[in-house]
Short mmCIF file of C-alpha atoms and ligand atoms in Angstrom, two decimals:
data_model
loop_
_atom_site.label_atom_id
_atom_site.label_comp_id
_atom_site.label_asym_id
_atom_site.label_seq_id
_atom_site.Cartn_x
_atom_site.Cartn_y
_atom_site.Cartn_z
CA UNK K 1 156.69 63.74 -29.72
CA UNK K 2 159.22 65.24 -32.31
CA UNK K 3 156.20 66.08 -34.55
CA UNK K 4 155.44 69.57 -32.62
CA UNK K 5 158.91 70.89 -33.57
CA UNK K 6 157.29 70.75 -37.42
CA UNK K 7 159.81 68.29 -38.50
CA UNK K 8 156.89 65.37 -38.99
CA UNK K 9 156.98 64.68 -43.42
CA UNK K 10 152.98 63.55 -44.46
CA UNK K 11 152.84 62.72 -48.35
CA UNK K 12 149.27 63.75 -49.19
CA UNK K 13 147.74 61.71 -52.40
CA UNK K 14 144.16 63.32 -54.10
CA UNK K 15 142.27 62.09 -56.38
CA UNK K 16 138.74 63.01 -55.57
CA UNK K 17 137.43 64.38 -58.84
CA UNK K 18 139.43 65.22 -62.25
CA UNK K 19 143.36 65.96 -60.60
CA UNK K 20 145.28 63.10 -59.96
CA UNK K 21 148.43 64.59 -57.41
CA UNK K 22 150.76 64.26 -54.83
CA UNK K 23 152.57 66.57 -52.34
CA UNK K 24 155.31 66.29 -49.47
CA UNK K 25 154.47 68.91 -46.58
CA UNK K 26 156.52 69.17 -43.82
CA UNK K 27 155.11 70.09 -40.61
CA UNK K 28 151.97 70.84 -41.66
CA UNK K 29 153.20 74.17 -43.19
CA UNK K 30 156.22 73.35 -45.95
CA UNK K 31 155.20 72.33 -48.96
CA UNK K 32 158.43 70.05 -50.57
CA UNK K 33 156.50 69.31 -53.39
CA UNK K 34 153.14 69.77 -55.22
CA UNK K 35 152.45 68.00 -58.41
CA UNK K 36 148.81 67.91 -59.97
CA UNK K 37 148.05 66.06 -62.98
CA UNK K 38 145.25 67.65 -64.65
CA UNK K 39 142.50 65.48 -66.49
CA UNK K 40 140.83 69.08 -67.88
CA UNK K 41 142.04 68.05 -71.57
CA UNK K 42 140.11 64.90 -71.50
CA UNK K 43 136.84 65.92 -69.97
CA UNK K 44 136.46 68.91 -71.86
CA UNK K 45 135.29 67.13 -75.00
CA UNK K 46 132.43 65.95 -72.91
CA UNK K 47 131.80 69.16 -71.05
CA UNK K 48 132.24 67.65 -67.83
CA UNK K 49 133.77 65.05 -65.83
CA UNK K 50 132.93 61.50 -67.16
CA UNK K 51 133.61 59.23 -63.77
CA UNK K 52 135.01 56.31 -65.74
CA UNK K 53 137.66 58.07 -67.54
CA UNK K 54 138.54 59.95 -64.41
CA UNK K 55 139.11 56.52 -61.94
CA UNK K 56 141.23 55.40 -65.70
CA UNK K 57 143.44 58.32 -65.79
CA UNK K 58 143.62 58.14 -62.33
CA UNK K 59 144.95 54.77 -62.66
CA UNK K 60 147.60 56.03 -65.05
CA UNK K 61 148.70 58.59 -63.17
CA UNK K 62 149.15 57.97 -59.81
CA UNK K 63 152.76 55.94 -59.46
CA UNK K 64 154.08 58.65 -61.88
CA UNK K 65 152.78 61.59 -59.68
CA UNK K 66 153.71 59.94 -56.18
CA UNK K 67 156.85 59.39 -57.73
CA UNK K 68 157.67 62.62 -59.38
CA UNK K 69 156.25 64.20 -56.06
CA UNK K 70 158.89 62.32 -53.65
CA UNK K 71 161.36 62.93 -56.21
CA UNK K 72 161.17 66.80 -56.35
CA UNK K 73 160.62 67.01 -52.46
CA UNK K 74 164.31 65.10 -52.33
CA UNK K 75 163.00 62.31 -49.75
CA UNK K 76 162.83 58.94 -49.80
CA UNK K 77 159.45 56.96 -48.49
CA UNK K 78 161.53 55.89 -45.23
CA UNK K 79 161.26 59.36 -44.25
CA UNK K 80 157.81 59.85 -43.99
CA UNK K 81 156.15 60.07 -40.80
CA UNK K 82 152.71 59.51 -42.78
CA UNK K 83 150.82 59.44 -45.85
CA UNK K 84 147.60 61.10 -45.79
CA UNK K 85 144.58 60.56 -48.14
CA UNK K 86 141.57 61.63 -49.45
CA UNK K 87 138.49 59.66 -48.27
CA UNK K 88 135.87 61.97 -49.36
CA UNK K 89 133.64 63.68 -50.62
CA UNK K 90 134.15 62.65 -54.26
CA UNK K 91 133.75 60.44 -57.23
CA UNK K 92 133.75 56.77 -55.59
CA UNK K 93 135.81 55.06 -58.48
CA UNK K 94 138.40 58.33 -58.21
CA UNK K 95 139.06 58.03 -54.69
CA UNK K 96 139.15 54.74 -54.77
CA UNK K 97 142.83 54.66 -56.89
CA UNK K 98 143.63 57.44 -54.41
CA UNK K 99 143.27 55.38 -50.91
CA UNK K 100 144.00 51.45 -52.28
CA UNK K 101 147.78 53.43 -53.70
CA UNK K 102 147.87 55.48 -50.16
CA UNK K 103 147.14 51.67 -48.18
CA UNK K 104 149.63 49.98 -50.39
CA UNK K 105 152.35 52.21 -49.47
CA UNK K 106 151.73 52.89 -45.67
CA UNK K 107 151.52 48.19 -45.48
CA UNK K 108 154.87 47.96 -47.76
CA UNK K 109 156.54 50.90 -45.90
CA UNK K 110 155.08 50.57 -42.49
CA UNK K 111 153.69 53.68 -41.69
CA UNK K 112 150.85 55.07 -40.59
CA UNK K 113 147.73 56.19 -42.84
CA UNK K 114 145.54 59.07 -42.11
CA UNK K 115 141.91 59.60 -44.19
CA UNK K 116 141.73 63.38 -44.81
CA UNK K 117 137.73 64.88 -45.68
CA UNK K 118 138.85 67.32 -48.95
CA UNK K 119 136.64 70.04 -48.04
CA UNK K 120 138.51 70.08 -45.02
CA UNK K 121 141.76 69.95 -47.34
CA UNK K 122 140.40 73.21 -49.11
CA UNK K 123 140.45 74.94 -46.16
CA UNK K 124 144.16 74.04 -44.90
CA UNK K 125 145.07 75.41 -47.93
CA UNK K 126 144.70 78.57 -46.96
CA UNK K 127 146.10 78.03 -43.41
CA UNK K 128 149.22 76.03 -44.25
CA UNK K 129 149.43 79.39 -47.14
CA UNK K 130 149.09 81.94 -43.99
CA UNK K 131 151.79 79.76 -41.54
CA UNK K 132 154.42 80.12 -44.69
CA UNK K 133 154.05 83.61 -44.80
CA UNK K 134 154.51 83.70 -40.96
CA UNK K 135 151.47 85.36 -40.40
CA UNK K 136 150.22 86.31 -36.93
CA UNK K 137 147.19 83.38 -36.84
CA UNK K 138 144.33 84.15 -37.65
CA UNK K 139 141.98 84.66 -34.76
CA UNK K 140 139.10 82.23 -34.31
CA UNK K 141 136.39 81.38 -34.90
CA UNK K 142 136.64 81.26 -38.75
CA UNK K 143 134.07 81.65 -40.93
CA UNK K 144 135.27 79.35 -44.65
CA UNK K 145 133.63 79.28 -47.64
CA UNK K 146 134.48 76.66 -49.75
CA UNK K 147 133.45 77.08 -53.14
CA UNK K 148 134.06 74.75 -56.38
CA UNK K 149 132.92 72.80 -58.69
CA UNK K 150 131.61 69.83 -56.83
CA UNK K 151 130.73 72.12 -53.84
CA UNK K 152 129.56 75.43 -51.67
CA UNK K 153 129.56 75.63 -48.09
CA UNK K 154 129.97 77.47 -45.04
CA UNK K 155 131.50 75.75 -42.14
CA UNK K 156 132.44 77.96 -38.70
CA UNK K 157 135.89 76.27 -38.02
CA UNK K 158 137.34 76.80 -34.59
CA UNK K 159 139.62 74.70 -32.21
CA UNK K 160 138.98 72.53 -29.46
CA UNK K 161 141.59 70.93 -27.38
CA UNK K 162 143.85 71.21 -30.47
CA UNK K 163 141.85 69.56 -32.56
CA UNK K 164 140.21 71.70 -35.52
CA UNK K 165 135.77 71.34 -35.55
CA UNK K 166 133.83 72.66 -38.15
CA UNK K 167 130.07 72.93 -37.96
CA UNK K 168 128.02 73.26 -41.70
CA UNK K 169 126.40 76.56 -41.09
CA UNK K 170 125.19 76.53 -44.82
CA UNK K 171 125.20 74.75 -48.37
CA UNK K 172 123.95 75.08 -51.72
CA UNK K 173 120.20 72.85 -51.70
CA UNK K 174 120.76 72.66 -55.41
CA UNK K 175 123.96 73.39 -57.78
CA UNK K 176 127.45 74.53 -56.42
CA UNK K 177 128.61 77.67 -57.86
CA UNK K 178 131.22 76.25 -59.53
CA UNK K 179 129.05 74.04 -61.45
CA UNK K 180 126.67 77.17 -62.35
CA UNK K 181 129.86 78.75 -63.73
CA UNK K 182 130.15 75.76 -65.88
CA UNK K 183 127.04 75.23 -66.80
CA UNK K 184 126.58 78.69 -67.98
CA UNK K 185 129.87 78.98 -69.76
CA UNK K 186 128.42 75.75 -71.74
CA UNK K 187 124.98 77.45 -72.72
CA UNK K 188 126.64 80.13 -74.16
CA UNK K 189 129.23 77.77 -76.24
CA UNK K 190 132.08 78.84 -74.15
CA UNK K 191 134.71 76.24 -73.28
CA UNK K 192 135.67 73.80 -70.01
CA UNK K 193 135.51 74.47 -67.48
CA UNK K 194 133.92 77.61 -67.34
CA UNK K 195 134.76 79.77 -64.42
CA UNK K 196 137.97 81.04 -66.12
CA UNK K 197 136.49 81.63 -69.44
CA UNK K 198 133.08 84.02 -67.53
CA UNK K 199 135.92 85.14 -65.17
CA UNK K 200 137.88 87.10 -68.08
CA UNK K 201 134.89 87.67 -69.90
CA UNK K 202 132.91 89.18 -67.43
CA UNK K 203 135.76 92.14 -67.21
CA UNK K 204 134.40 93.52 -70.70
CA UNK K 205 130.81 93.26 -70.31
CA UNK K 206 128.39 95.72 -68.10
CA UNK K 207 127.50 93.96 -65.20
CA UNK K 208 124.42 95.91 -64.43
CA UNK K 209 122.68 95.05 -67.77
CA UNK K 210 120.82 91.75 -66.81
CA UNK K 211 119.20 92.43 -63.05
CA UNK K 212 119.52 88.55 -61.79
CA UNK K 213 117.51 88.44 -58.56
CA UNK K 214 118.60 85.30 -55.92
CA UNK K 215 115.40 84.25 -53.92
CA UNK K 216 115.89 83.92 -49.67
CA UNK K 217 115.82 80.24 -48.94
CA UNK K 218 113.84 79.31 -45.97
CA UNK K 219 115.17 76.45 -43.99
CA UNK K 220 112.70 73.45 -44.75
CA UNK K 221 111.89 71.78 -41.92
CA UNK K 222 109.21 68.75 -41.48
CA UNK K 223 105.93 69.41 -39.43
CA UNK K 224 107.22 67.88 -36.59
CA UNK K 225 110.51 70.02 -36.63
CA UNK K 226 112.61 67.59 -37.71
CA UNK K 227 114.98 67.74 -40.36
CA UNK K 228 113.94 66.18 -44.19
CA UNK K 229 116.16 63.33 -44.95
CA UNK K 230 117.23 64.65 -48.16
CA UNK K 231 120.87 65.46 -48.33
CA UNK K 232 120.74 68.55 -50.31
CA UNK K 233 117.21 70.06 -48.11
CA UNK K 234 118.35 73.34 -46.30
CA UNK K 235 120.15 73.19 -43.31
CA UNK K 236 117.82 73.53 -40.72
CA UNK K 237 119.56 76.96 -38.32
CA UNK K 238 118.06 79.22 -35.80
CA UNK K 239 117.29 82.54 -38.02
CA UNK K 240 118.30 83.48 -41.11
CA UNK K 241 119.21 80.69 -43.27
CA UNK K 242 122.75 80.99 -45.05
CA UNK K 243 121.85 78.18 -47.73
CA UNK K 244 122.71 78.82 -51.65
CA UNK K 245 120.47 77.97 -54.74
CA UNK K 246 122.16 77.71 -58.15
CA UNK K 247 119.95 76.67 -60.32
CA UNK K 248 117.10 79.00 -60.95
CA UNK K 249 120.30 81.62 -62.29
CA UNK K 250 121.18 78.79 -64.94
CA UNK K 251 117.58 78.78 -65.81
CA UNK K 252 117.47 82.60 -65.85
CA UNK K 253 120.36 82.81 -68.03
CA UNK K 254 118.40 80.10 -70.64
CA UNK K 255 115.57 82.51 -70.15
CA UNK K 256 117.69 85.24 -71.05
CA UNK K 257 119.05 83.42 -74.56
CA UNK K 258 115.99 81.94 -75.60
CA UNK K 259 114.30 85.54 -75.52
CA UNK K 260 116.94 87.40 -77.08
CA UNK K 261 117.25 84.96 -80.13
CA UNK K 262 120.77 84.41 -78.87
CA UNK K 263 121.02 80.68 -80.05
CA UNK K 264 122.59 81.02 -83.77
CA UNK K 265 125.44 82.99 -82.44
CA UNK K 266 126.27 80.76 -79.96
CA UNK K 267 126.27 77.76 -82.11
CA UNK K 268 128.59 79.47 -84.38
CA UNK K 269 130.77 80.34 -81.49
CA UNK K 270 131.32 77.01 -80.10
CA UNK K 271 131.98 75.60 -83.67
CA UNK K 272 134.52 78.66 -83.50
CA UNK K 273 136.10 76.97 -80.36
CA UNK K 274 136.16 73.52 -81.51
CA UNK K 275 138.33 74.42 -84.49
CA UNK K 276 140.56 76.83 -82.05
CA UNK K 277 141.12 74.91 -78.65
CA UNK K 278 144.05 76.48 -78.31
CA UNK K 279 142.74 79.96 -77.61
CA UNK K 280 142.52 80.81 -73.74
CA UNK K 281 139.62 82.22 -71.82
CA UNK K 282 141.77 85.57 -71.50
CA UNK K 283 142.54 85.69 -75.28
CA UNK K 284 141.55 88.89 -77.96
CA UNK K 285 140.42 85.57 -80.00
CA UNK K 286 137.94 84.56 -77.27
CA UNK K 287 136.61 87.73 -76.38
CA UNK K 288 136.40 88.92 -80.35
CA UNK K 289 133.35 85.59 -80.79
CA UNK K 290 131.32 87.88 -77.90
CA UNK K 291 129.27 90.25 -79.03
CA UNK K 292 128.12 93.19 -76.32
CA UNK K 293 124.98 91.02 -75.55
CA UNK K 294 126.84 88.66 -74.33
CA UNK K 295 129.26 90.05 -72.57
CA UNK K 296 126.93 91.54 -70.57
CA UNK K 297 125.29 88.54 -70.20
CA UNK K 298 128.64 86.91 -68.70
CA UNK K 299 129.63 90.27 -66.17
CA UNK K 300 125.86 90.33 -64.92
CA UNK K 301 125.87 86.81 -64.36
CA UNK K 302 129.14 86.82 -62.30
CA UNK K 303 127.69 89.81 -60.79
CA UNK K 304 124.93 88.41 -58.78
CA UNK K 305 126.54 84.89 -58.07
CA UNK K 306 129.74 86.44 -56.49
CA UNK K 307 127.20 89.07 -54.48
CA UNK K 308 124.95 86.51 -53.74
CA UNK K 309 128.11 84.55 -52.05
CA UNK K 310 129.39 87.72 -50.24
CA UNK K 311 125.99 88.42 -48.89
CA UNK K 312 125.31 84.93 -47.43
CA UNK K 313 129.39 84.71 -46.12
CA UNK K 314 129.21 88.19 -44.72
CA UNK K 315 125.71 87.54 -42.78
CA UNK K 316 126.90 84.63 -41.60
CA UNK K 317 129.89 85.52 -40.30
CA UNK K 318 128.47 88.81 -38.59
CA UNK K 319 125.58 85.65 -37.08
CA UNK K 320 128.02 83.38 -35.89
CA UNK K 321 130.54 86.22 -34.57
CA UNK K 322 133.47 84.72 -36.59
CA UNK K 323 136.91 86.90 -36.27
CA UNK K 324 138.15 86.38 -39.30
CA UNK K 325 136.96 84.53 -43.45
CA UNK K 326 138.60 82.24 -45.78
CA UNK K 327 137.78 81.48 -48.88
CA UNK K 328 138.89 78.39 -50.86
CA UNK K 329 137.92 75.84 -53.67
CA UNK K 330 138.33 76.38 -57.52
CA UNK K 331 135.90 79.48 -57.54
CA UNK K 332 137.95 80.88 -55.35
CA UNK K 333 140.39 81.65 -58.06
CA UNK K 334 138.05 84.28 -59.48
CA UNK K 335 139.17 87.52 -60.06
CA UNK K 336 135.83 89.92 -59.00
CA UNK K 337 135.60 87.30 -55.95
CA UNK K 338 138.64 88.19 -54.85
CA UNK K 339 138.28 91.72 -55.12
CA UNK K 340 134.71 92.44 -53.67
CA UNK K 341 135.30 89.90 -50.74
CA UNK K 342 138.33 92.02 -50.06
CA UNK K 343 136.68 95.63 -50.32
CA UNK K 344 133.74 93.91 -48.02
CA UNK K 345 136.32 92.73 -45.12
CA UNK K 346 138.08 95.78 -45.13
CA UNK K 347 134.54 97.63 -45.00
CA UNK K 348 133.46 95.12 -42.20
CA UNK K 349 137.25 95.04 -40.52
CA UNK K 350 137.13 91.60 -40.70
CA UNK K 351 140.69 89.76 -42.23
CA UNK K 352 139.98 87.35 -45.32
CA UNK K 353 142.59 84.93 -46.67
CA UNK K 354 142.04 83.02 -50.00
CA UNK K 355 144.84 79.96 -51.31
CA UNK K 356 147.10 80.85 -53.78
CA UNK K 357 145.87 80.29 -57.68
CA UNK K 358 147.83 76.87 -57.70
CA UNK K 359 145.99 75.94 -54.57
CA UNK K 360 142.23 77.20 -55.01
CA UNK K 361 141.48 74.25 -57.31
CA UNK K 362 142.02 70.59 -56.19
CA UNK K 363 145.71 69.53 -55.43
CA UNK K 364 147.09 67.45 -52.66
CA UNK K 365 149.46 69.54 -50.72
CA UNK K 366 146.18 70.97 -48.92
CA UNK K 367 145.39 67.32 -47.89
CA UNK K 368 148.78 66.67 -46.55
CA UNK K 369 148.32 69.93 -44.49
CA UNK K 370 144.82 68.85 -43.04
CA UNK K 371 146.71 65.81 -41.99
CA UNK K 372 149.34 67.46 -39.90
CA UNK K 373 147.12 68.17 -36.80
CA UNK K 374 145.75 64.55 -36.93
CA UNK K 375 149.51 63.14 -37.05
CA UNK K 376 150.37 65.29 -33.76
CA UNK K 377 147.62 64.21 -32.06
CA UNK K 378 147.46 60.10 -33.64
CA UNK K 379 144.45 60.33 -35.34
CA UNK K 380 145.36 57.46 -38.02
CA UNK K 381 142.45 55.60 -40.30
CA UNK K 382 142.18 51.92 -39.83
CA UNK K 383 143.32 49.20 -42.90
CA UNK K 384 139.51 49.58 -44.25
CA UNK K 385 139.62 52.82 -44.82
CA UNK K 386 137.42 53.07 -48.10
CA UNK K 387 135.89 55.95 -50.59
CA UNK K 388 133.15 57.67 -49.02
CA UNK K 389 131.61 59.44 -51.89
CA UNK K 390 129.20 62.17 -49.56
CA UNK K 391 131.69 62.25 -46.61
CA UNK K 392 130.36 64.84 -44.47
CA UNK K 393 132.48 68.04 -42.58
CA UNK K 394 131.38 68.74 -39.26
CA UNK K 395 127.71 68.76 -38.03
CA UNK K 396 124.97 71.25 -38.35
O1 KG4 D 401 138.14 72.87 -56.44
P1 KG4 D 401 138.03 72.46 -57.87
O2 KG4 D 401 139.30 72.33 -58.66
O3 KG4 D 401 137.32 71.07 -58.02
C1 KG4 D 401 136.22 70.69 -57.25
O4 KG4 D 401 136.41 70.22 -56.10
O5 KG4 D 401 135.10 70.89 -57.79
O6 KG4 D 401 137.03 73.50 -58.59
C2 KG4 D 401 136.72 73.47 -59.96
C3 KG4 D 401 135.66 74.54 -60.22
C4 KG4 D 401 135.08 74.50 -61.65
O7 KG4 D 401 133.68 74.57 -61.56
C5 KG4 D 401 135.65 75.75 -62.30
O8 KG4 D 401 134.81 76.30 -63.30
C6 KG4 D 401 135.79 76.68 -61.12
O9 KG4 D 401 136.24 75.84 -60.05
N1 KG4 D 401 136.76 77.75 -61.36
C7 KG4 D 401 136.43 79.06 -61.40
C8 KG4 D 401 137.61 79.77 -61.72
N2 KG4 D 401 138.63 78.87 -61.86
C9 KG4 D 401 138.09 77.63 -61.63
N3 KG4 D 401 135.25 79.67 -61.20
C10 KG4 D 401 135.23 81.01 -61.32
N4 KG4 D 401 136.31 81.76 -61.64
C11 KG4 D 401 137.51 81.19 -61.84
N5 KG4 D 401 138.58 81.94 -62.15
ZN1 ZN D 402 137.90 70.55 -54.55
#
């Protein structure tokens, strides 16, 4: 079929979480288009994402952003060869706008519809990035780490008979990074989300002031050696385990305020904000309403979270005997990630490719790219294709 020659057009449609967007990729590695419609405004007067307003934005926003998408890609829907979707994992109500807009197009145009996993999506970010820069493939298999708000998790991702596999070498039991970020950036009255407000922090405070220690997590396996039931219980892998734990660092960091009599300050600081939201996380405003505590408080924080996902990537890789590491998902943005994943590849002569900044957090040209394969080889969802909120990548 024509579609090898990389002429085959997928519009991709997201709306998992808090982005509402659209994209037109052609052959799997030109993005046309890329529009993302960002809901951050809204939820940050809550601190987080509040599913109803999210599935009601997304409502509001998704003929605009197809629209505007096809529009600035120059095509018309006749020439797609496919519209691609995301099924899951996500907030039900979310996807839900996301797939019953994708259906609705493929019935009225007549084309086909293929149901794209987003973690999956995160990681043809960074491939579909690599094929525009005509970049000798990288070898596999690949170890990715895909790290947000919503998620952390470390899939080997290799090909068979064309088609990608991924198998879920590891996952957080408890928070995803992301969320920690968050979290933290709340405690200490700093604004939403929080990874880009500890991200610029963190550069001006001493990272080796608070020692935060991450505990080894053993897998947890029933008496009779199966595996528990609960979605979140450590994978259960021969060896080392290469699960993540979140939480007890939030709690550390509470620790850390509550003994240092931190709680006035911080108060004061997100009254500060509240007056102020238009001063950025990388601002002289912002980083004036932290005191040295604090911001060393912030860099050691960021310290052992990005350490403690280098460790558990590295080990795994070296485990699984992966040739090469990609890194993608909104926490994949950071700055110090970047850099000490970098310095640790080189070290390890392993290659590491992250996304782009516009395409580490959640947009929908990376789901139009994870589609591409499945459109060469026919892989197309069936008319009751629904939301599937825990969608799964790949077995462990
Ligand atoms: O991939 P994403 O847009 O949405 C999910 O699928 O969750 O990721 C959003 C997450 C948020 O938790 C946000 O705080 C985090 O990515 N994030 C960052 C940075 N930029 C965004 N975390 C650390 N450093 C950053 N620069
Ligand atoms: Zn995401």
């Amino acid at each position: 079929m024509a579609f090898e020659q990389r002429t085959g057009l997928i519009l991709g449609i997201e709306s998992s979480c808090d982005e509402t967007a659209a994209a037109v990729v052609r052959g799997g590695t030109e993005a046309l288009s890329n529009v993302v419609a960002s809901q951050m405004n809204l939820h940050a007067n809550y601190g987080g994402v509040v599913p109803e307003l999210a599935s009601r934005e997304h409502l509001r926003n998704i003929v605009p952003v197809v629209r505007e998408a096809m529009s600035r890609a120059g095509v018309s829907f006749d020439d797609l060869d496919a519209v691609a979707v995301t099924e899951g994992p996500g907030l039900a109500g979310a996807l839900l706008v996301g797939i019953t807009y994708a259906k609705a197009l493929t019935f009225g145009f007549d084309k086909p519809l293929i149901g794209v996993n987003h973690l999956e999506g995160h990681i043809h970010a960074v491939l579909m990035e690599a094929r525009q820069r005509a970049e000798k493939a990288m070898e596999l298999p690949l170890l990715a780490l895909v790290v947000s708000g919503g998620h952390t998790h470390l899939y080997l991702a290799e090909q068979r008979e064309g088609a990608w596999c991924y198998r879920n070498v590891g996952r957080t039991v408890d928070d995803a990074a992301g969320e920690a970020y968050d979290k933290v950036a709340k405690l200490l009255g700093l604004g939403y989300p929080g990874g880009p407000w500890i991200d610029a922090l963190a550069r001006r405070g001493n990272s080796q002031a608070v020692p935060f220690r991450f505990a080894q997590i053993k897998p947890r396996i029933n008496r009779d050696g199966s595996v528990p039931l609960n979605k979140k219980a450590p994978l259960k892998v021969e060896g080392p385990s290469f699960d993540f734990s979140f939480s007890g660092i939030k709690t550390a960091v509470l620790r850390y305020i509550e003994t240092n009599h931190m709680r006035e300050v911080i108060a004061e600081r997100r009254a500060k904000l509240a007056e102020h939201p238009e001063w950025k996380p990388g601002s002289e405003e912002a980083a004036a309403l932290c005191d040295t505590r604090t911001l060393d408080l912030i860099a050691s924080f960021q310290y052992a979270v990005v350490g403690n996902l280098l460790r558990q990537t590295f080990a795994a890789a070296e485990t699984f005997g992966a040739r090469g590491i990609v890194v993608s998902g909104g926490v994949a943005a950071n700055s110090e990630l970047r850099r000490r994943f970098q310095a640790d590849a080189d070290r390890h002569g392993l290659p590491v490719a992250f996304p782009s900044l516009a395409l580490s957090t959640d947009n929908a040209a990376m789901i139009a790219a994870a589609a591409w394969q499945k459109l060469v080889a026919g892989e197309f969802a069936s008319d009751d294709l629904g939301p599937t909120p825990q969608l799964r990548l790949g077995g462990s």
